[in-house]
Tab-separated table of C-alpha atoms in Angstrom:
chain	number	residue	atom	x	y	z
D	1	UNK	CA	63.951	-58.301	-161.214
D	2	UNK	CA	67.309	-58.919	-159.609
D	3	UNK	CA	69.843	-61.086	-161.458
D	4	UNK	CA	69.799	-63.869	-158.884
D	5	UNK	CA	65.997	-64.093	-159.265
D	6	UNK	CA	66.608	-65.799	-162.608
D	7	UNK	CA	68.232	-68.785	-160.871
D	8	UNK	CA	65.772	-71.628	-160.387
D	9	UNK	CA	66.004	-75.039	-158.696
D	10	UNK	CA	66.223	-76.641	-162.147
D	11	UNK	CA	69.247	-74.600	-163.229
D	12	UNK	CA	72.395	-76.832	-163.449
D	13	UNK	CA	74.783	-76.118	-160.539
D	14	UNK	CA	77.677	-75.211	-162.834
D	15	UNK	CA	75.542	-72.526	-164.528
D	16	UNK	CA	74.408	-71.206	-161.156
D	17	UNK	CA	78.048	-70.838	-160.105
D	18	UNK	CA	79.070	-69.261	-163.409
D	19	UNK	CA	76.237	-66.734	-163.263
D	20	UNK	CA	77.043	-65.784	-159.693
D	21	UNK	CA	80.727	-65.359	-160.497
D	22	UNK	CA	79.751	-63.047	-163.352
D	23	UNK	CA	77.485	-61.125	-160.973
D	24	UNK	CA	80.445	-60.615	-158.652
D	25	UNK	CA	82.632	-59.451	-161.553
D	26	UNK	CA	79.933	-56.957	-162.574
D	27	UNK	CA	79.592	-55.720	-158.982
D	28	UNK	CA	83.305	-55.022	-158.763
D	29	UNK	CA	83.347	-53.431	-162.207
D	30	UNK	CA	80.474	-51.100	-161.298
D	31	UNK	CA	81.558	-50.230	-157.758
D	32	UNK	CA	85.340	-50.554	-157.907
D	33	UNK	CA	85.408	-52.369	-154.554
D	34	UNK	CA	83.294	-54.962	-152.713
D	35	UNK	CA	83.399	-56.853	-149.433
D	36	UNK	CA	82.426	-60.427	-148.633
D	37	UNK	CA	79.425	-59.152	-146.699
D	38	UNK	CA	78.249	-57.058	-149.666
D	39	UNK	CA	78.494	-60.014	-152.041
D	40	UNK	CA	76.622	-62.268	-149.622
D	41	UNK	CA	73.891	-59.662	-149.139
D	42	UNK	CA	73.552	-58.776	-152.832
D	43	UNK	CA	73.396	-62.393	-153.980
D	44	UNK	CA	71.361	-63.517	-150.948
D	45	UNK	CA	73.853	-66.254	-150.208
D	46	UNK	CA	76.008	-67.373	-147.280
D	47	UNK	CA	79.292	-65.752	-146.294
D	48	UNK	CA	81.169	-68.952	-147.105
D	49	UNK	CA	79.694	-69.012	-150.614
D	50	UNK	CA	80.585	-65.358	-151.093
D	51	UNK	CA	84.160	-66.209	-150.073
D	52	UNK	CA	84.279	-68.996	-152.659
D	53	UNK	CA	82.921	-66.766	-155.408
D	54	UNK	CA	85.490	-64.071	-154.669
D	55	UNK	CA	88.247	-66.690	-154.489
D	56	UNK	CA	87.255	-67.902	-157.963
D	57	UNK	CA	87.387	-64.327	-159.258
D	58	UNK	CA	90.763	-63.763	-157.622
D	59	UNK	CA	92.195	-66.964	-159.135
D	60	UNK	CA	91.496	-65.514	-162.592
D	61	UNK	CA	92.796	-62.029	-161.676
D	62	UNK	CA	89.344	-60.419	-161.941
D	63	UNK	CA	89.711	-59.124	-158.379
D	64	UNK	CA	92.548	-58.655	-155.945
D	65	UNK	CA	92.701	-58.245	-152.165
D	66	UNK	CA	95.521	-56.010	-150.988
D	67	UNK	CA	94.950	-56.633	-147.253
D	68	UNK	CA	93.919	-59.953	-145.717
D	69	UNK	CA	90.313	-59.574	-144.594
D	70	UNK	CA	89.942	-56.312	-146.496
D	71	UNK	CA	87.819	-55.319	-149.463
D	72	UNK	CA	88.287	-56.707	-152.950
D	73	UNK	CA	89.101	-54.339	-155.808
D	74	UNK	CA	89.379	-54.647	-159.577
D	75	UNK	CA	92.115	-57.029	-160.651
D	76	UNK	CA	94.332	-56.919	-163.708
D	77	UNK	CA	92.107	-59.115	-165.888
D	78	UNK	CA	89.038	-56.957	-165.245
D	79	UNK	CA	91.020	-53.799	-165.909
D	80	UNK	CA	92.253	-55.211	-169.204
D	81	UNK	CA	88.751	-56.268	-170.241
D	82	UNK	CA	87.306	-52.846	-169.515
D	83	UNK	CA	90.179	-51.019	-171.164
D	84	UNK	CA	90.234	-53.353	-174.136
D	85	UNK	CA	86.572	-52.686	-174.838
D	86	UNK	CA	86.743	-48.899	-174.759
D	87	UNK	CA	90.293	-47.613	-174.336
D	88	UNK	CA	91.354	-47.014	-177.921
D	89	UNK	CA	88.380	-44.774	-178.711
D	90	UNK	CA	88.137	-43.095	-175.303
D	91	UNK	CA	91.850	-42.462	-175.005
D	92	UNK	CA	92.067	-41.012	-178.496
D	93	UNK	CA	89.147	-38.738	-177.659
D	94	UNK	CA	90.724	-37.654	-174.377
D	95	UNK	CA	94.273	-37.427	-175.663
D	96	UNK	CA	94.001	-36.513	-179.337
D	97	UNK	CA	93.840	-32.735	-179.160
D	98	UNK	CA	96.340	-32.657	-176.279
D	99	UNK	CA	98.846	-34.752	-178.219
D	100	UNK	CA	98.461	-32.565	-181.293
D	101	UNK	CA	99.180	-29.489	-179.201
D	102	UNK	CA	102.156	-31.222	-177.553
D	103	UNK	CA	103.593	-32.212	-180.942
D	104	UNK	CA	103.241	-28.616	-182.120
D	105	UNK	CA	104.830	-27.056	-179.031
D	106	UNK	CA	107.601	-29.614	-178.528
D	107	UNK	CA	108.028	-30.033	-182.301
D	108	UNK	CA	108.699	-33.726	-181.721
D	109	UNK	CA	106.690	-36.902	-182.236
D	110	UNK	CA	104.420	-37.662	-179.287
D	111	UNK	CA	102.236	-40.678	-178.612
D	112	UNK	CA	100.032	-42.575	-176.206
D	113	UNK	CA	100.901	-46.127	-175.141
D	114	UNK	CA	98.660	-48.709	-173.435
D	115	UNK	CA	99.686	-52.022	-171.885
D	116	UNK	CA	98.618	-55.233	-173.587
D	117	UNK	CA	99.927	-58.181	-171.592
D	118	UNK	CA	103.729	-57.960	-171.636
D	119	UNK	CA	103.816	-55.402	-174.452
D	120	UNK	CA	102.988	-51.761	-174.870
D	121	UNK	CA	101.064	-50.606	-177.939
D	122	UNK	CA	100.900	-47.118	-179.392
D	123	UNK	CA	97.212	-46.265	-179.793
D	124	UNK	CA	97.977	-42.712	-180.935
D	125	UNK	CA	101.018	-41.011	-182.432
D	126	UNK	CA	101.400	-37.472	-183.763
D	127	UNK	CA	104.519	-36.409	-185.656
D	128	UNK	CA	106.422	-33.195	-185.134
D	129	UNK	CA	107.305	-31.026	-188.117
D	130	UNK	CA	111.101	-31.102	-188.131
D	131	UNK	CA	112.791	-32.453	-191.227
D	132	UNK	CA	114.557	-35.066	-189.083
D	133	UNK	CA	111.957	-36.650	-186.832
D	134	UNK	CA	110.534	-39.949	-185.638
D	135	UNK	CA	107.783	-41.144	-187.962
D	136	UNK	CA	104.400	-42.172	-186.596
D	137	UNK	CA	104.514	-45.123	-184.183
D	138	UNK	CA	100.763	-45.850	-184.321
D	139	UNK	CA	100.080	-49.556	-183.783
D	140	UNK	CA	103.641	-50.469	-182.858
D	141	UNK	CA	104.155	-53.101	-180.135
D	142	UNK	CA	107.229	-53.022	-177.849
D	143	UNK	CA	108.003	-55.129	-174.739
D	144	UNK	CA	107.019	-53.098	-171.679
D	145	UNK	CA	110.486	-53.386	-170.148
D	146	UNK	CA	112.199	-52.155	-173.313
D	147	UNK	CA	111.064	-48.559	-173.612
D	148	UNK	CA	110.102	-45.510	-171.597
D	149	UNK	CA	106.365	-45.756	-172.239
D	150	UNK	CA	106.203	-49.334	-170.988
D	151	UNK	CA	108.339	-48.675	-167.945
D	152	UNK	CA	106.261	-45.625	-166.983
D	153	UNK	CA	103.206	-47.900	-166.930
D	154	UNK	CA	105.009	-50.679	-165.025
D	155	UNK	CA	106.192	-48.218	-162.381
D	156	UNK	CA	102.588	-47.219	-161.694
D	157	UNK	CA	101.354	-50.811	-161.314
D	158	UNK	CA	101.257	-52.728	-158.006
D	159	UNK	CA	104.422	-54.856	-157.542
D	160	UNK	CA	102.490	-58.129	-157.769
D	161	UNK	CA	101.036	-57.055	-161.100
D	162	UNK	CA	104.529	-56.270	-162.418
D	163	UNK	CA	105.597	-59.759	-161.368
D	164	UNK	CA	102.561	-61.285	-163.092
D	165	UNK	CA	103.386	-59.617	-166.377
D	166	UNK	CA	107.150	-60.125	-166.277
D	167	UNK	CA	107.872	-63.553	-164.821
D	168	UNK	CA	111.295	-64.466	-166.221
D	169	UNK	CA	114.768	-63.480	-165.054
D	170	UNK	CA	115.765	-62.431	-168.576
D	171	UNK	CA	113.187	-60.250	-170.317
D	172	UNK	CA	112.562	-59.712	-174.046
D	173	UNK	CA	114.391	-56.881	-175.747
D	174	UNK	CA	113.615	-54.727	-178.780
D	175	UNK	CA	117.250	-53.771	-179.448
D	176	UNK	CA	120.652	-54.849	-178.046
D	177	UNK	CA	120.430	-51.850	-175.688
D	178	UNK	CA	117.080	-52.842	-174.166
D	179	UNK	CA	116.860	-53.393	-170.409
D	180	UNK	CA	116.360	-57.164	-170.175
D	181	UNK	CA	117.598	-57.988	-166.662
D	182	UNK	CA	114.727	-58.140	-164.151
D	183	UNK	CA	116.878	-56.845	-161.265
D	184	UNK	CA	117.958	-53.852	-163.351
D	185	UNK	CA	114.335	-53.252	-164.244
D	186	UNK	CA	113.226	-53.360	-160.596
D	187	UNK	CA	115.822	-50.733	-159.702
D	188	UNK	CA	114.827	-48.574	-162.674
D	189	UNK	CA	111.139	-48.727	-161.735
D	190	UNK	CA	112.016	-47.393	-158.291
D	191	UNK	CA	113.831	-44.464	-159.896
D	192	UNK	CA	110.830	-43.788	-162.145
D	193	UNK	CA	108.460	-43.749	-159.151
D	194	UNK	CA	110.749	-41.283	-157.392
D	195	UNK	CA	111.103	-38.802	-160.261
D	196	UNK	CA	107.746	-39.298	-161.998
D	197	UNK	CA	108.892	-40.081	-165.548
D	198	UNK	CA	110.757	-42.720	-167.566
D	199	UNK	CA	113.441	-42.524	-170.236
D	200	UNK	CA	115.168	-44.793	-172.701
D	201	UNK	CA	118.106	-44.255	-175.012
D	202	UNK	CA	117.987	-46.464	-178.131
D	203	UNK	CA	116.210	-49.309	-176.320
D	204	UNK	CA	113.222	-49.544	-178.667
D	205	UNK	CA	114.909	-48.033	-181.721
D	206	UNK	CA	118.683	-47.741	-182.146
D	207	UNK	CA	118.291	-44.267	-183.642
D	208	UNK	CA	115.787	-42.847	-181.164
D	209	UNK	CA	115.172	-42.176	-177.507
D	210	UNK	CA	112.002	-41.417	-175.598
D	211	UNK	CA	110.614	-39.934	-172.409
D	212	UNK	CA	107.271	-40.974	-170.927
D	213	UNK	CA	104.852	-39.992	-168.162
D	214	UNK	CA	102.123	-42.348	-166.915
D	215	UNK	CA	98.453	-41.351	-166.955
D	216	UNK	CA	96.553	-42.655	-163.905
D	217	UNK	CA	92.779	-43.030	-163.706
D	218	UNK	CA	90.621	-42.239	-160.676
D	219	UNK	CA	91.016	-45.791	-159.324
D	220	UNK	CA	94.803	-45.416	-159.229
D	221	UNK	CA	95.386	-47.670	-162.251
D	222	UNK	CA	97.674	-46.566	-165.116
D	223	UNK	CA	95.593	-46.159	-168.273
D	224	UNK	CA	98.731	-45.683	-170.317
D	225	UNK	CA	101.604	-43.286	-170.827
D	226	UNK	CA	102.280	-40.185	-172.882
D	227	UNK	CA	105.573	-40.333	-174.770
D	228	UNK	CA	107.829	-37.967	-176.652
D	229	UNK	CA	110.066	-39.716	-179.170
D	230	UNK	CA	113.142	-38.005	-180.543
D	231	UNK	CA	116.200	-38.785	-182.678
D	232	UNK	CA	119.209	-39.612	-180.506
D	233	UNK	CA	121.013	-36.626	-181.959
D	234	UNK	CA	118.639	-34.408	-179.960
D	235	UNK	CA	118.643	-36.440	-176.733
D	236	UNK	CA	122.116	-37.700	-175.957
D	237	UNK	CA	122.226	-37.386	-172.157
D	238	UNK	CA	120.091	-37.105	-169.036
D	239	UNK	CA	119.858	-33.273	-168.904
D	240	UNK	CA	118.092	-33.270	-172.265
D	241	UNK	CA	115.739	-35.998	-171.032
D	242	UNK	CA	114.974	-33.977	-167.900
D	243	UNK	CA	114.071	-30.948	-170.014
D	244	UNK	CA	111.755	-33.031	-172.204
D	245	UNK	CA	110.108	-34.587	-169.137
D	246	UNK	CA	109.364	-31.143	-167.719
D	247	UNK	CA	107.757	-30.077	-171.007
D	248	UNK	CA	105.804	-33.320	-171.409
D	249	UNK	CA	104.382	-33.603	-167.878
D	250	UNK	CA	101.732	-30.844	-168.182
D	251	UNK	CA	100.258	-32.559	-171.250
D	252	UNK	CA	100.094	-35.895	-169.409
D	253	UNK	CA	98.405	-34.120	-166.502
D	254	UNK	CA	95.779	-32.651	-168.830
D	255	UNK	CA	94.980	-36.065	-170.356
D	256	UNK	CA	94.816	-37.571	-166.879
D	257	UNK	CA	92.340	-34.925	-165.777
D	258	UNK	CA	90.182	-35.601	-168.830
D	259	UNK	CA	90.183	-39.340	-168.240
D	260	UNK	CA	89.092	-38.728	-164.655
D	261	UNK	CA	86.133	-36.693	-165.883
D	262	UNK	CA	87.569	-33.181	-165.779
D	263	UNK	CA	87.612	-30.715	-168.637
């Protein structure tokens, strides 16, 4: 029995609308993209009603439409719901062994960061073995604009989604060296997109720096970022950051392949 078969003439209109909106959300979640015509056909409703249902979903960021008249795709809210339900376990499964190998080879602390609203949270962190090292960052929250892991994720998001998350001119900072000016951040995100990795020097921790590479799923959405976190004494200038980025990128690529269903 199809979902809309459960709707009866006695069902209150507000419940009918709510159920149909949820049907649209599920369609987009299952398929990744839908059109007005597909919604109208699937729900056996008019085109105008399908438009209204999609507009309601878009108002709550469950879907977005990149081109006027084009298909609707998963919006930020739906991404966050799906990631929030499964990401911590799935990402640890996909990334755990890779991060352990990276920590062993780089002999530095590595981690995996996911976006949660305006913050980034470390859902995995593996320490290196040097006597002077960054201790585990598992569970730590940092404003997305204030560290490499967050900025790697922001750079991979659509511009309107960056604006949605970071709405003020002055952004929160984790340390006095954090990047808190939105214009500076916009310019930095362009540089990250061009080179493929992000860096910060003492922006999340006055005694540490980090390099990060985003991990993108098959829909083009950043699932998170792989980071390497080092004492500032071992990363004092850009050439050292470049070297770390080159070493870190293959590990991020492996995790990305796993998340997309590869081995």
